[in-house]
GROMACS .gro file of C-alpha atoms in nm:
model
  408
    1UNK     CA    1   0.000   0.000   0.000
    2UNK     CA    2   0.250   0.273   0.063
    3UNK     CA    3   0.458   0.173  -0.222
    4UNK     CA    4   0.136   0.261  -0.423
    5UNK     CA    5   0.066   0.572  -0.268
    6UNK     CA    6   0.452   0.634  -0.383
    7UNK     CA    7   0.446   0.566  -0.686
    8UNK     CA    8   0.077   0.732  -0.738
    9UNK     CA    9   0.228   1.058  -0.560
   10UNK     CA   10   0.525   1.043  -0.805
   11UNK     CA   11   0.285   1.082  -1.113
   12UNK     CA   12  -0.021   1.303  -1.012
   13UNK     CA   13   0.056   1.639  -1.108
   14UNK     CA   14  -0.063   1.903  -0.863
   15UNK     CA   15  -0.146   2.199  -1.007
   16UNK     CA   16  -0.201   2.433  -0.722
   17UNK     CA   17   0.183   2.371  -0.661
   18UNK     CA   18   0.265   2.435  -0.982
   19UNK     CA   19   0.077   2.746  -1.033
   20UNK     CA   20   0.226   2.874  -0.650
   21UNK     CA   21   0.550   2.850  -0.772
   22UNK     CA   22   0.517   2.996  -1.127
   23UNK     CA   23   0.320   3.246  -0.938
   24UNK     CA   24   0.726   3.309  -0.701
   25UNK     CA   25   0.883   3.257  -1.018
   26UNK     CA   26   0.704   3.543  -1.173
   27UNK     CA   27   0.748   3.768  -0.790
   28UNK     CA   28   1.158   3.678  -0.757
   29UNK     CA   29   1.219   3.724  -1.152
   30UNK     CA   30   0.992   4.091  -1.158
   31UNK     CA   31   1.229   4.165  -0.878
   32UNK     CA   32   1.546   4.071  -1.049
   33UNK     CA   33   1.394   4.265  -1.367
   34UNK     CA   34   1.385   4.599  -1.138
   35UNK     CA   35   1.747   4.634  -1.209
   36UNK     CA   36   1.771   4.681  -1.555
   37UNK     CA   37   1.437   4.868  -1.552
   38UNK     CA   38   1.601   5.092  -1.290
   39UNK     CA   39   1.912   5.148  -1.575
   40UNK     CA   40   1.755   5.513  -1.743
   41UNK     CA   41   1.737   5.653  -1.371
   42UNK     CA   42   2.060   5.536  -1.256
   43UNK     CA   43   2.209   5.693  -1.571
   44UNK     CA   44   2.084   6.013  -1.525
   45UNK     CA   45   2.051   6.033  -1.138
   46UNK     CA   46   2.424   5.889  -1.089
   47UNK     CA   47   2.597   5.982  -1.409
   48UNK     CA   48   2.649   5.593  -1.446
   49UNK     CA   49   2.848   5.521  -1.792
   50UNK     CA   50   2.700   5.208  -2.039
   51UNK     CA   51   3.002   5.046  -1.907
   52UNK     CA   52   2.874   5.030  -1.529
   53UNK     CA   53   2.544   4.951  -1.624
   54UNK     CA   54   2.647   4.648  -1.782
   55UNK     CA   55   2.873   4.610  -1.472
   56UNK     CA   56   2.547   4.599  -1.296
   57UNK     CA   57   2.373   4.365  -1.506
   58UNK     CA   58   2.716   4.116  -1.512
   59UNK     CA   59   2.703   4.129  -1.136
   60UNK     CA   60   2.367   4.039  -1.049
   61UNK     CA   61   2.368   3.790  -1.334
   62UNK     CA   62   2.704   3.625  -1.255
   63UNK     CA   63   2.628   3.633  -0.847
   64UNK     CA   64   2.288   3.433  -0.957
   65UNK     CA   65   2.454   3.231  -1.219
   66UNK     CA   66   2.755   3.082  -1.060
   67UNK     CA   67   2.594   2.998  -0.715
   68UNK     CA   68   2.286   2.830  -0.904
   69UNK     CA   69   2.468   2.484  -1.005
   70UNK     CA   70   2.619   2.469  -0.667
   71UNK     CA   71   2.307   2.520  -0.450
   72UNK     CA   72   2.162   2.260  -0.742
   73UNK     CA   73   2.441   2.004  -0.678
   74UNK     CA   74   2.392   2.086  -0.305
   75UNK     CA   75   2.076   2.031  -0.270
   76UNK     CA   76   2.060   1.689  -0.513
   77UNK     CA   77   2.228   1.520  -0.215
   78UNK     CA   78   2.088   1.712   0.057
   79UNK     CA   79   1.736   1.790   0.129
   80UNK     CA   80   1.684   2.130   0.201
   81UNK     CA   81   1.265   2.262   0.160
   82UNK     CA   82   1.305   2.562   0.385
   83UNK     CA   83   1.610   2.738   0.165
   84UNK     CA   84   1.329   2.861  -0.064
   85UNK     CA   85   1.221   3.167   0.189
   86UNK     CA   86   1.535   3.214   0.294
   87UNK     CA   87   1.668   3.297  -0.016
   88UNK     CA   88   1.405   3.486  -0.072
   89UNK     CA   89   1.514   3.689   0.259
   90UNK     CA   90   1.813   3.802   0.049
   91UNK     CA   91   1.585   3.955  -0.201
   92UNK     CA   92   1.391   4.090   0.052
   93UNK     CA   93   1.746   4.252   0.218
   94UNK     CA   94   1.843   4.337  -0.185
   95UNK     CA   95   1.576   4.548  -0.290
   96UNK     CA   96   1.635   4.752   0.054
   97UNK     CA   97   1.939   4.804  -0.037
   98UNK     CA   98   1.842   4.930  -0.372
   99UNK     CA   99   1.641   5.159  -0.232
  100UNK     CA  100   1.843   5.341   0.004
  101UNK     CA  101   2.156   5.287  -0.187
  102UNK     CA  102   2.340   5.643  -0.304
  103UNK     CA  103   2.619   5.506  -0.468
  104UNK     CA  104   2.774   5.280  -0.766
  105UNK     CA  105   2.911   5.011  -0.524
  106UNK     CA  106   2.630   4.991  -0.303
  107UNK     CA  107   2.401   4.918  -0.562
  108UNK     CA  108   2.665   4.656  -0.668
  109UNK     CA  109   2.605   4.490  -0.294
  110UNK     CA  110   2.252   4.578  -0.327
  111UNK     CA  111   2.262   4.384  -0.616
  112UNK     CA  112   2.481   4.071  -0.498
  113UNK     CA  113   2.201   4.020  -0.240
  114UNK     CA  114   1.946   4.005  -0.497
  115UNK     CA  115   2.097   3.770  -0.698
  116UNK     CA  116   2.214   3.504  -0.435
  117UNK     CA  117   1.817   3.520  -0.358
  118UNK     CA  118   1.801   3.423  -0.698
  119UNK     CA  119   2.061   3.138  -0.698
  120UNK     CA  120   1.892   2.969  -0.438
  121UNK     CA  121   1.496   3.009  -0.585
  122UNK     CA  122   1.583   2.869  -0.919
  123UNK     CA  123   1.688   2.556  -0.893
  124UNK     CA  124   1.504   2.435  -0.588
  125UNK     CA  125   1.199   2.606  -0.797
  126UNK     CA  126   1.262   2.394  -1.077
  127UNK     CA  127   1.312   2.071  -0.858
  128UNK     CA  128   0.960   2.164  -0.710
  129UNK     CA  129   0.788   2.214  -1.040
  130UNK     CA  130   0.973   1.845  -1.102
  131UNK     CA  131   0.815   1.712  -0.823
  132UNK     CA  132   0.455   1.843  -0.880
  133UNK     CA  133   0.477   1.767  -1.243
  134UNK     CA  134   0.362   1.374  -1.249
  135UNK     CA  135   0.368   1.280  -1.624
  136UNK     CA  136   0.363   1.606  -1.767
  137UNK     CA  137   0.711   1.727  -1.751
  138UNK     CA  138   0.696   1.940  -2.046
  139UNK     CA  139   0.376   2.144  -1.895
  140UNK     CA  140   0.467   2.180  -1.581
  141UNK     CA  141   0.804   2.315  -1.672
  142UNK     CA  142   0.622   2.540  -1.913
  143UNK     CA  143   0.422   2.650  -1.603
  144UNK     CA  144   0.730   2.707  -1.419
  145UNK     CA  145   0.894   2.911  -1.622
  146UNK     CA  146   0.629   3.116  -1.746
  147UNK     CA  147   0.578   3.290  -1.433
  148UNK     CA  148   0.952   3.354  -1.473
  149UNK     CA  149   0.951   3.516  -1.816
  150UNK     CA  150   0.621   3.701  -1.728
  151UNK     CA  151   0.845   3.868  -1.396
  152UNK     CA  152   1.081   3.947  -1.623
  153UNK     CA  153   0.877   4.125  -1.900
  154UNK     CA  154   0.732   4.368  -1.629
  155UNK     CA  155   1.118   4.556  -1.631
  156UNK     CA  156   0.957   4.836  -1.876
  157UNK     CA  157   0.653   4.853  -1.754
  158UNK     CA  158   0.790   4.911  -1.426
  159UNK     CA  159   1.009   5.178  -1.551
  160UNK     CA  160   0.718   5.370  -1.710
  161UNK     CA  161   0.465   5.376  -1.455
  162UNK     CA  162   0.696   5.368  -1.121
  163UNK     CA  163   1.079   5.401  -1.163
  164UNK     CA  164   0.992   5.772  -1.454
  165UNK     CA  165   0.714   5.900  -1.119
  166UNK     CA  166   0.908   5.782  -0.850
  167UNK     CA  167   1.261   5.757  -0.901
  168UNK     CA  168   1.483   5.486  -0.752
  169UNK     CA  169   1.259   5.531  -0.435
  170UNK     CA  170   0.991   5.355  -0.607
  171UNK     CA  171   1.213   4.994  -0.574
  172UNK     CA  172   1.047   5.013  -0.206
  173UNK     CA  173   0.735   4.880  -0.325
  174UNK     CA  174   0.917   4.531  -0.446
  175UNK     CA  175   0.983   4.472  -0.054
  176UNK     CA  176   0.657   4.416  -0.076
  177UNK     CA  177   0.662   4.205  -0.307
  178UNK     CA  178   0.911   3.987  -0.149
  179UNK     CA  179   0.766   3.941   0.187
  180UNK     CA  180   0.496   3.798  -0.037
  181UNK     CA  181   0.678   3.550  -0.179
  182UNK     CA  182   0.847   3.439   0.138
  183UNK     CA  183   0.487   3.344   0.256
  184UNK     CA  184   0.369   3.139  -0.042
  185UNK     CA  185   0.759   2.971  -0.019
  186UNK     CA  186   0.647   2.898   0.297
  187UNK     CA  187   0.330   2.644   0.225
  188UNK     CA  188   0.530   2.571  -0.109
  189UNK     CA  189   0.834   2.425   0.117
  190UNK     CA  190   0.565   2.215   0.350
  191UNK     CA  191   0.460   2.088   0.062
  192UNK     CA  192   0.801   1.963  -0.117
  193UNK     CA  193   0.897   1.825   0.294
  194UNK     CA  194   0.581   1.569   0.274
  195UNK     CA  195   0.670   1.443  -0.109
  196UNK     CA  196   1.067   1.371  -0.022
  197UNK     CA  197   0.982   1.016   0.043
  198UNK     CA  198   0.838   0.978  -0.321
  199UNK     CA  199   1.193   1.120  -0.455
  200UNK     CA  200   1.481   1.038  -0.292
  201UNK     CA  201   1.799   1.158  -0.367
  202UNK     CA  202   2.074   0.992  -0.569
  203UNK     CA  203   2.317   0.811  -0.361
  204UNK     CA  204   2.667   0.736  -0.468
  205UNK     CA  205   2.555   0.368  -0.597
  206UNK     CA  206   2.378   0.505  -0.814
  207UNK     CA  207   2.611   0.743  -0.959
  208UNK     CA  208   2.857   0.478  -1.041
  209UNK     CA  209   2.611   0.289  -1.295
  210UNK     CA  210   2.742   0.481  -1.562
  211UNK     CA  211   2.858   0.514  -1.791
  212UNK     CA  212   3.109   0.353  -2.018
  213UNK     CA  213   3.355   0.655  -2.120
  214UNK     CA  214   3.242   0.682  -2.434
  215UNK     CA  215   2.876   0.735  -2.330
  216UNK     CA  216   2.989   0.946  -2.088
  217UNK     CA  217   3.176   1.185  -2.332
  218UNK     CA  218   2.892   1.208  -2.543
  219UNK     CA  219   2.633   1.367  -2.252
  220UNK     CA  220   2.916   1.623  -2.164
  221UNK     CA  221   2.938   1.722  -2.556
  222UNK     CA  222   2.574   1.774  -2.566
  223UNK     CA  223   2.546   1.923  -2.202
  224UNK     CA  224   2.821   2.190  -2.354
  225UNK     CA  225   2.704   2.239  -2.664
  226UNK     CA  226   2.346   2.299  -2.511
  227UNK     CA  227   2.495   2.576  -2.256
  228UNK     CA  228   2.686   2.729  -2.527
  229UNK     CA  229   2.330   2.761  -2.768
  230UNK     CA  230   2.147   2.908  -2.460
  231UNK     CA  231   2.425   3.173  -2.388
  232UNK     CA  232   2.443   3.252  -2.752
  233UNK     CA  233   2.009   3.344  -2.692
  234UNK     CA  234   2.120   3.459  -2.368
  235UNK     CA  235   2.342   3.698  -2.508
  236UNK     CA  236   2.081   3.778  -2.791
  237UNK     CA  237   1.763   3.842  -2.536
  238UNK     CA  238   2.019   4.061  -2.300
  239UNK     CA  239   2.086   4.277  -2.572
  240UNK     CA  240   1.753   4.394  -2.655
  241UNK     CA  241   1.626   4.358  -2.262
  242UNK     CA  242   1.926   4.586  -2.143
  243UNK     CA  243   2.051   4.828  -2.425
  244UNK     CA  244   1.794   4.840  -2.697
  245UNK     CA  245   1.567   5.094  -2.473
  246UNK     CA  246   1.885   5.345  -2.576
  247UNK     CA  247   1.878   5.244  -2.957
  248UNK     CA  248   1.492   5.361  -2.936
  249UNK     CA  249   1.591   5.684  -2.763
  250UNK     CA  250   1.893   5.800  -2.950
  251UNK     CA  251   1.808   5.674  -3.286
  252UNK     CA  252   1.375   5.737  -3.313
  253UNK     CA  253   1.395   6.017  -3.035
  254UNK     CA  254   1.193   5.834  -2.827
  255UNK     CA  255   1.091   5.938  -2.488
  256UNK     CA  256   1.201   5.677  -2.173
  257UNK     CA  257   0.900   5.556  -2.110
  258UNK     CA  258   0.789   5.535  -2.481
  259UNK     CA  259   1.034   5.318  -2.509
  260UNK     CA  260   0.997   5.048  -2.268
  261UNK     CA  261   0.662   4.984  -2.466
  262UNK     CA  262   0.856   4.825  -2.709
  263UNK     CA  263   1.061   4.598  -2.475
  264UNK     CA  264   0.777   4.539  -2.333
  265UNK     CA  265   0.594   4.377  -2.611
  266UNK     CA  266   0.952   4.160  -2.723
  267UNK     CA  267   0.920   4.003  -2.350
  268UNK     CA  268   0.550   3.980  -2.378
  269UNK     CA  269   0.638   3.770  -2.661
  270UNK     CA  270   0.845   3.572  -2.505
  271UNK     CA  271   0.652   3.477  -2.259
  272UNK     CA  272   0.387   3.354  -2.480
  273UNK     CA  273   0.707   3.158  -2.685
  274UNK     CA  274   0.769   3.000  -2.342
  275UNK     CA  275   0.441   2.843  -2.283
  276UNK     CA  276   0.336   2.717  -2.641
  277UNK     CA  277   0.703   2.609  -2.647
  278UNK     CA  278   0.683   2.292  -2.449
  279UNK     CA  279   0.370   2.153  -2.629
  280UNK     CA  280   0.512   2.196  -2.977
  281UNK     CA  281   0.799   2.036  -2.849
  282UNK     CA  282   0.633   1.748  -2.742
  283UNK     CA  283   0.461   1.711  -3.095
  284UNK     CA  284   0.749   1.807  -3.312
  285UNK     CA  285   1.019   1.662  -3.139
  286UNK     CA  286   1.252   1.897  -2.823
  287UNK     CA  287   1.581   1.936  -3.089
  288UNK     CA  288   1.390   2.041  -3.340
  289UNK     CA  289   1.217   2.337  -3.154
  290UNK     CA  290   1.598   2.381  -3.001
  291UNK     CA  291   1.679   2.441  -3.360
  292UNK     CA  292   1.337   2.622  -3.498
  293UNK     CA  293   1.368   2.884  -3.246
  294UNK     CA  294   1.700   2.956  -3.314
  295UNK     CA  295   1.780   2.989  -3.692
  296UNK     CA  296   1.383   3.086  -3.699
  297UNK     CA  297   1.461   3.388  -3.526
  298UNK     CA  298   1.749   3.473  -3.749
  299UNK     CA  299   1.618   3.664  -4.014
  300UNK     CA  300   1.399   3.916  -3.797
  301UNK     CA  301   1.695   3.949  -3.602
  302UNK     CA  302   1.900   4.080  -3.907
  303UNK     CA  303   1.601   4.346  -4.009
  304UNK     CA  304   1.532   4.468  -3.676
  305UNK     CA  305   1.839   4.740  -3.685
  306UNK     CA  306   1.738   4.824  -4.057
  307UNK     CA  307   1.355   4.867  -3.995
  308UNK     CA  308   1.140   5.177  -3.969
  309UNK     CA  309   0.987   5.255  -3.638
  310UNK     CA  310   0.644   5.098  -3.786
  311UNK     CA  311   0.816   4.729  -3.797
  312UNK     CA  312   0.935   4.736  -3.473
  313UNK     CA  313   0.611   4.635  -3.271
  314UNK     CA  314   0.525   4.337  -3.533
  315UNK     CA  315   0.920   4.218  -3.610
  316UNK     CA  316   0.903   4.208  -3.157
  317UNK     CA  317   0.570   4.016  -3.113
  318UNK     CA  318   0.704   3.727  -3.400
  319UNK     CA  319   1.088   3.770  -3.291
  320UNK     CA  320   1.034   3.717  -2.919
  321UNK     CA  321   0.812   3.403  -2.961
  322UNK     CA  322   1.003   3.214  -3.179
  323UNK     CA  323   1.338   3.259  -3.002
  324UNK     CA  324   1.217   3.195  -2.640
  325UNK     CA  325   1.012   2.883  -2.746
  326UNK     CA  326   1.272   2.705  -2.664
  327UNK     CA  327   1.340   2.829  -2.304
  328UNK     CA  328   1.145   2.556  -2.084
  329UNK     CA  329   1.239   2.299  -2.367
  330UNK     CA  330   1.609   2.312  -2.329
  331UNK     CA  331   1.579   2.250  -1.944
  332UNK     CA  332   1.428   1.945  -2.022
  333UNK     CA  333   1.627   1.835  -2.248
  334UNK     CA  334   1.916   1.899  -2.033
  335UNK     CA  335   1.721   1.693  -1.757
  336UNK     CA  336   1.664   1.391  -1.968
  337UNK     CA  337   2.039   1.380  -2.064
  338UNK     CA  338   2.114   1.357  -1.652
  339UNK     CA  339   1.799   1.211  -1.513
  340UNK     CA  340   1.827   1.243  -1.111
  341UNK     CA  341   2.036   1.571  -1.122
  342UNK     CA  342   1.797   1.795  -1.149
  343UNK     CA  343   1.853   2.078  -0.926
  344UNK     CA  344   2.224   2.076  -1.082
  345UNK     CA  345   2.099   2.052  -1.426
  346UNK     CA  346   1.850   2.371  -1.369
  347UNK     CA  347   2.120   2.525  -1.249
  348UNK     CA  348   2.306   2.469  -1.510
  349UNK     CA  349   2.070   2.566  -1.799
  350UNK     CA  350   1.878   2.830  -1.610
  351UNK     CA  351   2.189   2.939  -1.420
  352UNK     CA  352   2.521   2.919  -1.507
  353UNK     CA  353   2.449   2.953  -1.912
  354UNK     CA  354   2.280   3.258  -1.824
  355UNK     CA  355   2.554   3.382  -1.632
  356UNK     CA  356   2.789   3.344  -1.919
  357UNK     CA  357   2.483   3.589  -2.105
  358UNK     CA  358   2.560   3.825  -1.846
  359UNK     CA  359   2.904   3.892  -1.994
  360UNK     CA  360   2.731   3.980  -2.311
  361UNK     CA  361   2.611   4.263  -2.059
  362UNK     CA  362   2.978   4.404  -1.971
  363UNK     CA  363   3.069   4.366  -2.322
  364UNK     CA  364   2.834   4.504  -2.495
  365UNK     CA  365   2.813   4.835  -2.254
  366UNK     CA  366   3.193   4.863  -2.306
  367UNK     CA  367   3.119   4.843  -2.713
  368UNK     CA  368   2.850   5.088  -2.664
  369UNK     CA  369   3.092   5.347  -2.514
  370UNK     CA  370   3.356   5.296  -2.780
  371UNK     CA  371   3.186   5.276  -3.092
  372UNK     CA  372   2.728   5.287  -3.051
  373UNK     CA  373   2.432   5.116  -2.965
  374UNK     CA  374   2.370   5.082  -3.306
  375UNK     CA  375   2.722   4.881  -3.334
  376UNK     CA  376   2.605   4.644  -3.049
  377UNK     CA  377   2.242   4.542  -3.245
  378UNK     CA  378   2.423   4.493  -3.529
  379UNK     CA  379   2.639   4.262  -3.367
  380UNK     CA  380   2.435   4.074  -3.173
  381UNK     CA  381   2.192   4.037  -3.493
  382UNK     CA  382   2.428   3.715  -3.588
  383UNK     CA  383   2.383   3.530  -3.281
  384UNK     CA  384   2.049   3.308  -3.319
  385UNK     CA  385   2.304   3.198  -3.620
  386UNK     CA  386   2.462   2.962  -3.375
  387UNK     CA  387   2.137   2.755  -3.398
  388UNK     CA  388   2.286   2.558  -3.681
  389UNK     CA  389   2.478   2.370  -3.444
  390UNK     CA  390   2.196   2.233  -3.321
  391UNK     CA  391   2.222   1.922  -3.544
  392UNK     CA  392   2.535   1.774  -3.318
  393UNK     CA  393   2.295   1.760  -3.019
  394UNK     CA  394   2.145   1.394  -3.039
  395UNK     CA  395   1.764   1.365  -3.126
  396UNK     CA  396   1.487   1.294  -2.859
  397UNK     CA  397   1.535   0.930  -2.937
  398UNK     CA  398   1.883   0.872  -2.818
  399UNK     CA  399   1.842   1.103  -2.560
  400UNK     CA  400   1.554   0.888  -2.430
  401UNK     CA  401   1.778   0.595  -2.499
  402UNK     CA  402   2.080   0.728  -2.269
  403UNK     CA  403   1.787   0.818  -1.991
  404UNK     CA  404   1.684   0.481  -1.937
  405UNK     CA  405   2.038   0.359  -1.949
  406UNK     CA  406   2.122   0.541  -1.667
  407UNK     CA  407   1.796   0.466  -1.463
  408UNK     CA  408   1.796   0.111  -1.519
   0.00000   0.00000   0.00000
């Protein structure tokens, strides 16, 4: 009897957990999204250069990013429900700080704070959404990251209606926002305590069934190969997201918060690309969206630096779909090629890849104060090219294949 209530708890998939953390997702990602929505006040109110701002953006990206695969591989081994609120504590202690702060290097701290809130939310978010999904991986993980993408399209939304009003003051209202999310973590991380019996973690027996080194070899090619093509979107997605809002302004004379319409509507995009992504996938096969969204995005990629203002709304709601349809797809992907590591594998994906994005953000504000924003579009127009190496990943098949081989 309690082997079937296991096994039955191991494949029902409970929504209201899923939609409570999409719903944090969406709360902790809005709140990361604050900072480069804050990035037209900074500039003016602190003289900042495009160089610190993508200082900012590399630090709360790379504090988030390198700390996610660890807390993943931590927490793989060791169970640990309650870290969910208190990471979220550090965002709460973050967006204080950004509120208060009245220089470049304590928003840097401010920022550190907020991101290591961030490192600890994603991948125990992801290993929840896991949990909670039953048979439907590819939905729930849609669900999951949904909320994520939807916090992060808010950034120009927020800078219109409260960061233009209010200034850098107006961050205070995302404390709010936090202490919410600490109290849905809370029944969230009851929740994942009374299902660890139903998913153990991976002891060192089981690590050891591996893998001939051949087969071995081949996951680490297409683990690296898979990080690379999501820091090549990365990249892509933080170009437009941090340092487009400037090519509106300085090229269309565009007012601030006329601008962050635009962004808005690219994110918007995306988040709808996130959702429909995981279905599609499931019908047309995961590597083949991999490779759809990338050298599908392409082309509008090329035109958007060409286009008149007119194109830019329509060339946004097509370009953001397509290339974030393959967001929630490549973390499962990346699962099924190292079943049982899932915390370090969303990590990894969500995480680290992400983190290697965030460089995009240093470089490109250092390119943008030598040369122009309109250099740095132009240049980041070739990335969704990398999708063509898509066709070295193995296909769904022999990824199932390798799955089973190391669950067996």
């Amino acid at each position: 009897m309690a082997s079937v209530k296991k096994e039955a708890s191991a494949t029902e998939t409970i929504y209201k957990v899923l939609f409570a953390i999409s719903f944090v997702h969406l709360l902790n990602d809005a709140m990361q999204s604050v900072i480069p929505a804050i990035f037209p006040i900074l500039e003016q109110s602190m003289n900042l250069s495009f160089a610190q701002l993508g200082w900012i953006a590399f630090t709360l990206n790379m504090t988030s990013s390198i700390m996610q695969p660890v807390v993943g591989w931590y927490t793989d081994k060791k169970t640990s429900p309650f870290l969910l609120p208190l990471g979220m504590a550090c965002s709460l202690a973050g967006m204080v700080g950004i509120v208060f702060s009245s220089h470049f290097s304590y928003i840097l701290l401010s920022v550190v704070f907020i991101g290591l809130g961030s490192a600890v939310f994603h991948p125990e978010g992801s290993r929840v959404a896991y949990m909670a999904a039953g048979k439907r991986r590819g939905l729930a993980q849609s669900i999951y990251q949904v909320g994520g993408n939807t916090g992060q399209s808010l950034a120009p939304v927020m800078t219109a209606l409260v960061f233009v009003p209010f200034g850098q003051f107006g961050a205070i209202w995302f404390t709010l926002v936090a202490a919410l999310a600490i109290a849905v973590l809370i029944f969230v991380s009851g929740w994942y305590r009374s299902r660890l019996v139903a998913f153990p973690r991976i002891g060192n027996k089981n690590r050891k069934k591996a893998a001939n080194p051949k087969r071995k070899n081949q996951i680490t090619f297409a683990v690296c190969l898979l990080v690379f093509l999501v820091f090549a979107r990365s990249w892509y997605v933080s170009g437009i997201s941090n340092f487009y809002q400037f090519y509106l302004i300085k090229n269309y004379h565009l007012s601030i918060s006329h601008a962050q319409y635009y962004i808005f509507v690219f994110l918007a995009a995306g988040v709808a690309g996130t959702f429909f992504g995981g279905p599609l996938a499931d019908r047309f096969g995961k590597r083949n969206m991999i490779f759809w969204s990338m050298l599908g995005s392409a082309p509008l990629a090329m035109l958007l630096p060409h286009v008149r203002l007119f194109w830019v709304y329509p060339i946004f709601l097509l370009l953001g779909f397509i290339i974030m349809s393959s967001f929630s797809v490549t973390v499962v992907y990346a699962q099924e090629l190292l079943p049982g590591r899932i915390g370090m594998v969303s990590g990894l994906i969500v995480g680290l890849a992400f983190g290697m994005g965030a460089l995009g953000s240093v470089i490109l504000g250092n390119l943008a104060d030598l040369y122009s924003v309109r250099f740095i579009m132009l240049l980041v127009s070739f990335l969704p090219f990398a999708g063509v190496l898509t066709f070295l990943l193995p296909n769904d098949q022999t990824v199932k294949a390798w799955e089973m081989e190391q669950t067996r």
